[in-house]
C-alpha atoms as a PDB file:
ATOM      1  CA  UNK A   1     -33.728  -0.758   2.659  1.00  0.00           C
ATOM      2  CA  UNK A   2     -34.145   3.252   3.217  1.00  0.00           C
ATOM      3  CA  UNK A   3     -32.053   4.486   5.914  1.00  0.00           C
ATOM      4  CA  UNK A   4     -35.739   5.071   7.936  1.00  0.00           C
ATOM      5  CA  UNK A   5     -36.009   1.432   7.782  1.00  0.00           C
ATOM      6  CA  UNK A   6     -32.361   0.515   9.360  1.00  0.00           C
ATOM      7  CA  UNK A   7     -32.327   0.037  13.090  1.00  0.00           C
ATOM      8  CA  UNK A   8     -29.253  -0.702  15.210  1.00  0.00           C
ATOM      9  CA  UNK A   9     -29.410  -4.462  16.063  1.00  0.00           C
ATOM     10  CA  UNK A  10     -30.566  -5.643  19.621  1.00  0.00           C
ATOM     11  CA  UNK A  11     -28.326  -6.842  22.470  1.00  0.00           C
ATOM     12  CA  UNK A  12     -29.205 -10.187  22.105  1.00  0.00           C
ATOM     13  CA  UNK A  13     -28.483 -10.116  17.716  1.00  0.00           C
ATOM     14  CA  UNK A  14     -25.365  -8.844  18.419  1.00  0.00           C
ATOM     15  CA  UNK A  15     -24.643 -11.890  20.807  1.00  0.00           C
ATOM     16  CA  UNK A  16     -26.118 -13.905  17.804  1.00  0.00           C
ATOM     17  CA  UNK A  17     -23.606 -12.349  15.715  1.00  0.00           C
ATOM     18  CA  UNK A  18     -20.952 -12.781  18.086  1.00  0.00           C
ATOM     19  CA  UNK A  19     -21.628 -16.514  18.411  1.00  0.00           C
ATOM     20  CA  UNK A  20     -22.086 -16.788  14.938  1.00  0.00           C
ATOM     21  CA  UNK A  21     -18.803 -15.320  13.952  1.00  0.00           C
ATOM     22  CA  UNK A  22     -16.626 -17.509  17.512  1.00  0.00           C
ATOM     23  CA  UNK A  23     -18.611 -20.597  15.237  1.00  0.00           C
ATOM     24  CA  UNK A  24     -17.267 -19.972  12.005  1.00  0.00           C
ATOM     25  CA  UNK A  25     -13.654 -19.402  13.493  1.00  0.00           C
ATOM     26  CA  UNK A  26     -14.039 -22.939  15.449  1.00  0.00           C
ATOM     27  CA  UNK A  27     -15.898 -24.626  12.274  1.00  0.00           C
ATOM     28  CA  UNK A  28     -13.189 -23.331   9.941  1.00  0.00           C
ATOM     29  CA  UNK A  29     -10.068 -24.197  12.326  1.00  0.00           C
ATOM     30  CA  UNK A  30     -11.386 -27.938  12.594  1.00  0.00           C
ATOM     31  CA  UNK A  31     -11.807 -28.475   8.829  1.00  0.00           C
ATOM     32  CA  UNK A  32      -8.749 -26.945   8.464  1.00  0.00           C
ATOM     33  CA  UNK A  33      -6.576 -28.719  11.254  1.00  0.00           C
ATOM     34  CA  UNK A  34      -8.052 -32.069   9.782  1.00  0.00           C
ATOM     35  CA  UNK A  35      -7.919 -31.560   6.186  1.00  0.00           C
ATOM     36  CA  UNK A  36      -4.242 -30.968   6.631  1.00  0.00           C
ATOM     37  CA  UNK A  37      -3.569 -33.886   9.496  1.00  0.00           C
ATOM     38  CA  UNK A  38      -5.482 -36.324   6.573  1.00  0.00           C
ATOM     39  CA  UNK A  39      -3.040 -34.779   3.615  1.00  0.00           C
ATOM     40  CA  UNK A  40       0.306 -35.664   6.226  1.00  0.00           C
ATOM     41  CA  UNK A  41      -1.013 -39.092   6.857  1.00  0.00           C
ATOM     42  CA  UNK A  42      -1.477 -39.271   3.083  1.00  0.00           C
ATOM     43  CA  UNK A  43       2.351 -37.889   1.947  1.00  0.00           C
ATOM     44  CA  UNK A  44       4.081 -40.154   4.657  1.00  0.00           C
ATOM     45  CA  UNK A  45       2.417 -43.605   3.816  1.00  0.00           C
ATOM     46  CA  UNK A  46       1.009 -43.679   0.284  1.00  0.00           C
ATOM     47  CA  UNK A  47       4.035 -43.144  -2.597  1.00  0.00           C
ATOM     48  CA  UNK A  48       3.038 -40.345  -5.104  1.00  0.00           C
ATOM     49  CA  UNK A  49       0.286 -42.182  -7.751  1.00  0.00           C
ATOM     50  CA  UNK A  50       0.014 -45.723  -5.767  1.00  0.00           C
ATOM     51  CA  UNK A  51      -3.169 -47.110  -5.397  1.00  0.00           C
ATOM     52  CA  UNK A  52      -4.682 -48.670  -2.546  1.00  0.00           C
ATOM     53  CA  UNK A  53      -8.443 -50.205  -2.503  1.00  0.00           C
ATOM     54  CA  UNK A  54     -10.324 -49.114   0.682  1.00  0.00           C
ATOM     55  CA  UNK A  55     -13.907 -50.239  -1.137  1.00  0.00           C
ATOM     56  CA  UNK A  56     -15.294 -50.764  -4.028  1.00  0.00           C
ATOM     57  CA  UNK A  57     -15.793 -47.947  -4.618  1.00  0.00           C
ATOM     58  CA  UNK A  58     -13.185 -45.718  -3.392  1.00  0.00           C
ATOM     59  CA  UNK A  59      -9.008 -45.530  -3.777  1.00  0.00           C
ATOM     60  CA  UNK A  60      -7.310 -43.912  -1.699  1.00  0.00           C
ATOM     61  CA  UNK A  61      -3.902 -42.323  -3.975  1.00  0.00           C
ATOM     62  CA  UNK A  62      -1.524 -39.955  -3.462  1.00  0.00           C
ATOM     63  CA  UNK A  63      -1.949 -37.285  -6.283  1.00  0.00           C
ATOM     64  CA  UNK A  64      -0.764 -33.389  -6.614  1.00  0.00           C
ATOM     65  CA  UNK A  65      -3.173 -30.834  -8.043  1.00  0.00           C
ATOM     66  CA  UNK A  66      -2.051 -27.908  -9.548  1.00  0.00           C
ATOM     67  CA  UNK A  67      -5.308 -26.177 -10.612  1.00  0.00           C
ATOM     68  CA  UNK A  68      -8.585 -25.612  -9.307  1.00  0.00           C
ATOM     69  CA  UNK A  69     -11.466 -27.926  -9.573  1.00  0.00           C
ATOM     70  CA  UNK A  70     -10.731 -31.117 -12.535  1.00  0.00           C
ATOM     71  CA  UNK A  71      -6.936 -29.124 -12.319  1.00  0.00           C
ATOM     72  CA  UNK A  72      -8.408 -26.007 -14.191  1.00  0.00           C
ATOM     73  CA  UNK A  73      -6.017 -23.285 -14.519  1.00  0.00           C
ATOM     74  CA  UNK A  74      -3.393 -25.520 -13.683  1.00  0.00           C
ATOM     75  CA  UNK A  75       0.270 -23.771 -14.050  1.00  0.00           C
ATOM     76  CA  UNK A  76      -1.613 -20.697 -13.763  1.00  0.00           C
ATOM     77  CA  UNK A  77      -0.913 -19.955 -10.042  1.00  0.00           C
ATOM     78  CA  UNK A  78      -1.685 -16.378  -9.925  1.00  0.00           C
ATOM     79  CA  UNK A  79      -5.283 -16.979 -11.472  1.00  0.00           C
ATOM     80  CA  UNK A  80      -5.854 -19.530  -8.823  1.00  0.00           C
ATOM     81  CA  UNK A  81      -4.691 -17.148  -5.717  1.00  0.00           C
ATOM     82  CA  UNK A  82      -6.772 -14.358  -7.484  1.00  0.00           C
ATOM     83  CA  UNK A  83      -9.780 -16.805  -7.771  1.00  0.00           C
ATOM     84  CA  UNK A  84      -9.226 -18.089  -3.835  1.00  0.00           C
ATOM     85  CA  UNK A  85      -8.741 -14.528  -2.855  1.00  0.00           C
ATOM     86  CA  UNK A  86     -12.002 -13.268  -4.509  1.00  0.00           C
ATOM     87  CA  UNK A  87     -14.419 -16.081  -3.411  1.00  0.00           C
ATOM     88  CA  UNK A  88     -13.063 -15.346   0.306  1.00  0.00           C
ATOM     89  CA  UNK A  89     -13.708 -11.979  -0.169  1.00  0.00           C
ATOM     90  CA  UNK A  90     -17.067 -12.191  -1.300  1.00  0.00           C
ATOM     91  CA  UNK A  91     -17.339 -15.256   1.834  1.00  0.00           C
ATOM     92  CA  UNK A  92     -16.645 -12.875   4.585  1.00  0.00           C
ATOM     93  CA  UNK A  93     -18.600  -9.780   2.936  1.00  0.00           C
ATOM     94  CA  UNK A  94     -21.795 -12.206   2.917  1.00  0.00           C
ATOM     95  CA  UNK A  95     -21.409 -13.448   6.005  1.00  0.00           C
ATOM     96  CA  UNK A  96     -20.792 -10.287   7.873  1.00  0.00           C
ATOM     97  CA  UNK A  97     -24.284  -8.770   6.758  1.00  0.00           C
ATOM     98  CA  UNK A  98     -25.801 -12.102   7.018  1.00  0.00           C
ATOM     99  CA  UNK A  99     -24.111 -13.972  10.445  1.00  0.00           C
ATOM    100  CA  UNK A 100     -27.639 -14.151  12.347  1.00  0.00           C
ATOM    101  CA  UNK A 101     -28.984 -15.998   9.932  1.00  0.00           C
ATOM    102  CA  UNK A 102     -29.628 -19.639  11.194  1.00  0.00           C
ATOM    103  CA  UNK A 103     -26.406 -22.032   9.603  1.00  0.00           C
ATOM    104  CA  UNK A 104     -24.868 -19.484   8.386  1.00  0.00           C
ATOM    105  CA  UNK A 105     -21.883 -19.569  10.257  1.00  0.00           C
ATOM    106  CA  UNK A 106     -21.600 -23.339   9.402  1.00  0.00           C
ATOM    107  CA  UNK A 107     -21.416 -22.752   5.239  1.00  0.00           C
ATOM    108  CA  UNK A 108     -19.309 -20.323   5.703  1.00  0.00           C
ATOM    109  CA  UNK A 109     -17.012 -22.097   7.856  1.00  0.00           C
ATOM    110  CA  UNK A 110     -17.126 -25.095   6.109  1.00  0.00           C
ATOM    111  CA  UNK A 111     -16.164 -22.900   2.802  1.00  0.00           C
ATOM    112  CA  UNK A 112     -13.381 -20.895   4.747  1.00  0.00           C
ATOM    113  CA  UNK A 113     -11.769 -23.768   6.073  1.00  0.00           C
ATOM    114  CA  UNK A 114     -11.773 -25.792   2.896  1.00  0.00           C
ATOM    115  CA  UNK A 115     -10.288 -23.276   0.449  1.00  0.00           C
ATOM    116  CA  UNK A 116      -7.728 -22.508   3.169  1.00  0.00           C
ATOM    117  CA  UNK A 117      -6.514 -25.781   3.391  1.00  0.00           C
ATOM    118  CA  UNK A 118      -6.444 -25.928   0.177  1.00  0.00           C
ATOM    119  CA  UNK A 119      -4.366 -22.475  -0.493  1.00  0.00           C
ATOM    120  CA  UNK A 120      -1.690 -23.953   2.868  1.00  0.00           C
ATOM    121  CA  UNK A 121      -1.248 -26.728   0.299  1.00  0.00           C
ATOM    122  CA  UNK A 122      -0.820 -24.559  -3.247  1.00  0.00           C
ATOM    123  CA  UNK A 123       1.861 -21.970  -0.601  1.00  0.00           C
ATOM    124  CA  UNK A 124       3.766 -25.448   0.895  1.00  0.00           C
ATOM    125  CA  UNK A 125       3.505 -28.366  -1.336  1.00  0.00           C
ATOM    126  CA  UNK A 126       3.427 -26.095  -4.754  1.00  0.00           C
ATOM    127  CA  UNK A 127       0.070 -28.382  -5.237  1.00  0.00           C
ATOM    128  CA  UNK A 128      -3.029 -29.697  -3.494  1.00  0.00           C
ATOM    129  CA  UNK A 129      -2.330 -32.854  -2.188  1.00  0.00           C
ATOM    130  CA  UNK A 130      -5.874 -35.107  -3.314  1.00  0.00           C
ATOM    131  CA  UNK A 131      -6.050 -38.642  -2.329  1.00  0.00           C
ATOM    132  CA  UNK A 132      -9.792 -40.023  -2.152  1.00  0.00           C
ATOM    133  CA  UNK A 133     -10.542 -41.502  -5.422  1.00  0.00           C
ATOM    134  CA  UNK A 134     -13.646 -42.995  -6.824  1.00  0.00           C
ATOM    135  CA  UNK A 135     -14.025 -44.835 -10.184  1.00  0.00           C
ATOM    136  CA  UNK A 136     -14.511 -42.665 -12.801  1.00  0.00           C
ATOM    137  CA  UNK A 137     -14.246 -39.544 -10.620  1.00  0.00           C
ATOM    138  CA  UNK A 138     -10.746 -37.273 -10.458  1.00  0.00           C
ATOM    139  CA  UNK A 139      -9.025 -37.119  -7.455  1.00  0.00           C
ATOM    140  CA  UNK A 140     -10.151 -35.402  -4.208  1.00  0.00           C
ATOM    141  CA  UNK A 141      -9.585 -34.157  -0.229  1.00  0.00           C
ATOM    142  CA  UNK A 142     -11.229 -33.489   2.791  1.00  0.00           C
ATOM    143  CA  UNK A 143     -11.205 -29.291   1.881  1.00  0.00           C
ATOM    144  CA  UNK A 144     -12.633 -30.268  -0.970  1.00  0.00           C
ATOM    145  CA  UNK A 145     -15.592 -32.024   0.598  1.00  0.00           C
ATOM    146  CA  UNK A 146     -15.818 -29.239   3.225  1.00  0.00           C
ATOM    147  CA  UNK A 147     -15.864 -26.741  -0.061  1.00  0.00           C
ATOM    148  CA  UNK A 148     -18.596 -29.076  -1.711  1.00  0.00           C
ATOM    149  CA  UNK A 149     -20.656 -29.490   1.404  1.00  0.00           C
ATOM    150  CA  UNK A 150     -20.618 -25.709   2.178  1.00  0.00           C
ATOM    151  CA  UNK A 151     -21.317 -24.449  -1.202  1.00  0.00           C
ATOM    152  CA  UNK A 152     -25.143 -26.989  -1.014  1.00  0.00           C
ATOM    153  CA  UNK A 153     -25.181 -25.323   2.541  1.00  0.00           C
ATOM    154  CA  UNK A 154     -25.374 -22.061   1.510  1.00  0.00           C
ATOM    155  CA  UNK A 155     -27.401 -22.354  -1.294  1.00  0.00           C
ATOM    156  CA  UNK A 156     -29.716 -24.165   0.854  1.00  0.00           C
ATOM    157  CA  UNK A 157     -29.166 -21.207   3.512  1.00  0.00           C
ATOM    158  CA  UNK A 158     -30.119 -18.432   1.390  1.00  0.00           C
ATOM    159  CA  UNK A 159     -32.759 -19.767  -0.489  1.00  0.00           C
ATOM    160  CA  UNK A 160     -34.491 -20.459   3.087  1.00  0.00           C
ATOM    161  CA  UNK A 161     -33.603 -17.604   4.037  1.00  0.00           C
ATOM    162  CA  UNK A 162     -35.371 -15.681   1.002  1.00  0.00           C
ATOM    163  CA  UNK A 163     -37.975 -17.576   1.728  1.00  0.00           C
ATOM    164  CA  UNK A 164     -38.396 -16.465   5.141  1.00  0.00           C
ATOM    165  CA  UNK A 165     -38.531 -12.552   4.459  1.00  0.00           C
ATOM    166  CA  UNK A 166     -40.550 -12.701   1.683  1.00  0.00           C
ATOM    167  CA  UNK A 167     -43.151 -14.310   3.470  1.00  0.00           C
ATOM    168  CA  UNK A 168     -42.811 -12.184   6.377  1.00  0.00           C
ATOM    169  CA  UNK A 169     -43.231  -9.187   3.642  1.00  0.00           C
ATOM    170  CA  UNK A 170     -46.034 -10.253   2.435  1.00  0.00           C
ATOM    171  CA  UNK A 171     -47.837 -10.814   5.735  1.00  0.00           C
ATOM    172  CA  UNK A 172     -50.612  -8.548   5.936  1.00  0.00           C
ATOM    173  CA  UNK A 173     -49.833  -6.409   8.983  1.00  0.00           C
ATOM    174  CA  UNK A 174     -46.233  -6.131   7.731  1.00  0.00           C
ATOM    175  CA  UNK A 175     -47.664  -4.232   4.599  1.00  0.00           C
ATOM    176  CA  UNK A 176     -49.935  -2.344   6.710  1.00  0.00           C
ATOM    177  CA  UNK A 177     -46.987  -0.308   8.697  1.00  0.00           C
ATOM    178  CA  UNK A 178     -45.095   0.330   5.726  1.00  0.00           C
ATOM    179  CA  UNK A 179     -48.340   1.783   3.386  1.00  0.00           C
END
């Protein structure tokens, strides 16, 4: 976008923005407060690797994770704060150019609650505390769900998104003013 093209955003998107941004604070703090209430309930009643059948198909078991999704780069803490560190990074860049778009703020708090609670776990416990376990599956948590949900969020997000402006550039009248 040419700097002729830029134009200072409107009262009402920077409301939208400001919404946006109090909803990915509020989203975030919620997956985060649970995740870790879930992970207490988890330490004080289940011992370390003890099994107990909920259904079928699901476990719940108390299990530490040093590493990063299927324990990759486990014992390799400093590769794992780098990794959280970058991904927020890039998180918050996005979503500060991006917070009017429509679920935004969810995906992103979704994603910033999840990896926090998971990084509150790697600073406290030394290791993620996972304890939902289906057959043939390793080992997971609520952030972990919130960090899986998000991710298909945001892909879903920006792909819609994408959608949106290039149909709106491709509209006839929006080629018009810029020709």
């Amino acid at each position: 976008m040419s700097a002729a093209e830029r134009r200072a955003p409107t009262r009402d998107e920077q409301r939208a923005g400001s919404l946006a941004l109090r909803r990915v604070l509020a989203v975030g703090a919620t997956v985060l407060i649970v995740d870790q209430l879930t992970k207490r309930l988890v330490v004080g009643s289940i011992d370390r690797g003890e099994r107990i059948e909920v259904l079928p198909v699901l476990d719940l078991t108390y299990v530490r994770n040093e590493g990063v999704a299927f324990s990759s780069f486990a014992g390799q803490p400093w590769i794992v704060g780098l990794l959280v560190l970058g991904a927020l990074a890039a998180l918050t860049f996005w979503f500060l150019r991006n917070r009017t778009v429509k679920l935004a703020w969810l995906a992103a708090g979704m994603l910033a609650g999840g990896a926090i609670g998971n990084v509150l776990d790697r600073v406290v416990e030394g290791a993620v505390i996972d304890f939902l376990k289906p057959p043939h599956w390793p080992a997971f948590n609520l952030a972990d769900m919130a960090i899986v949900g998000g991710m298909i969020l945001l892909v879903i997000v920006v792909e819609l998104e994408n959608r949106r402006t290039t149909a709106a550039e491709s509209r006839p009248e929006t080629r018009a003013q810029r020709g």
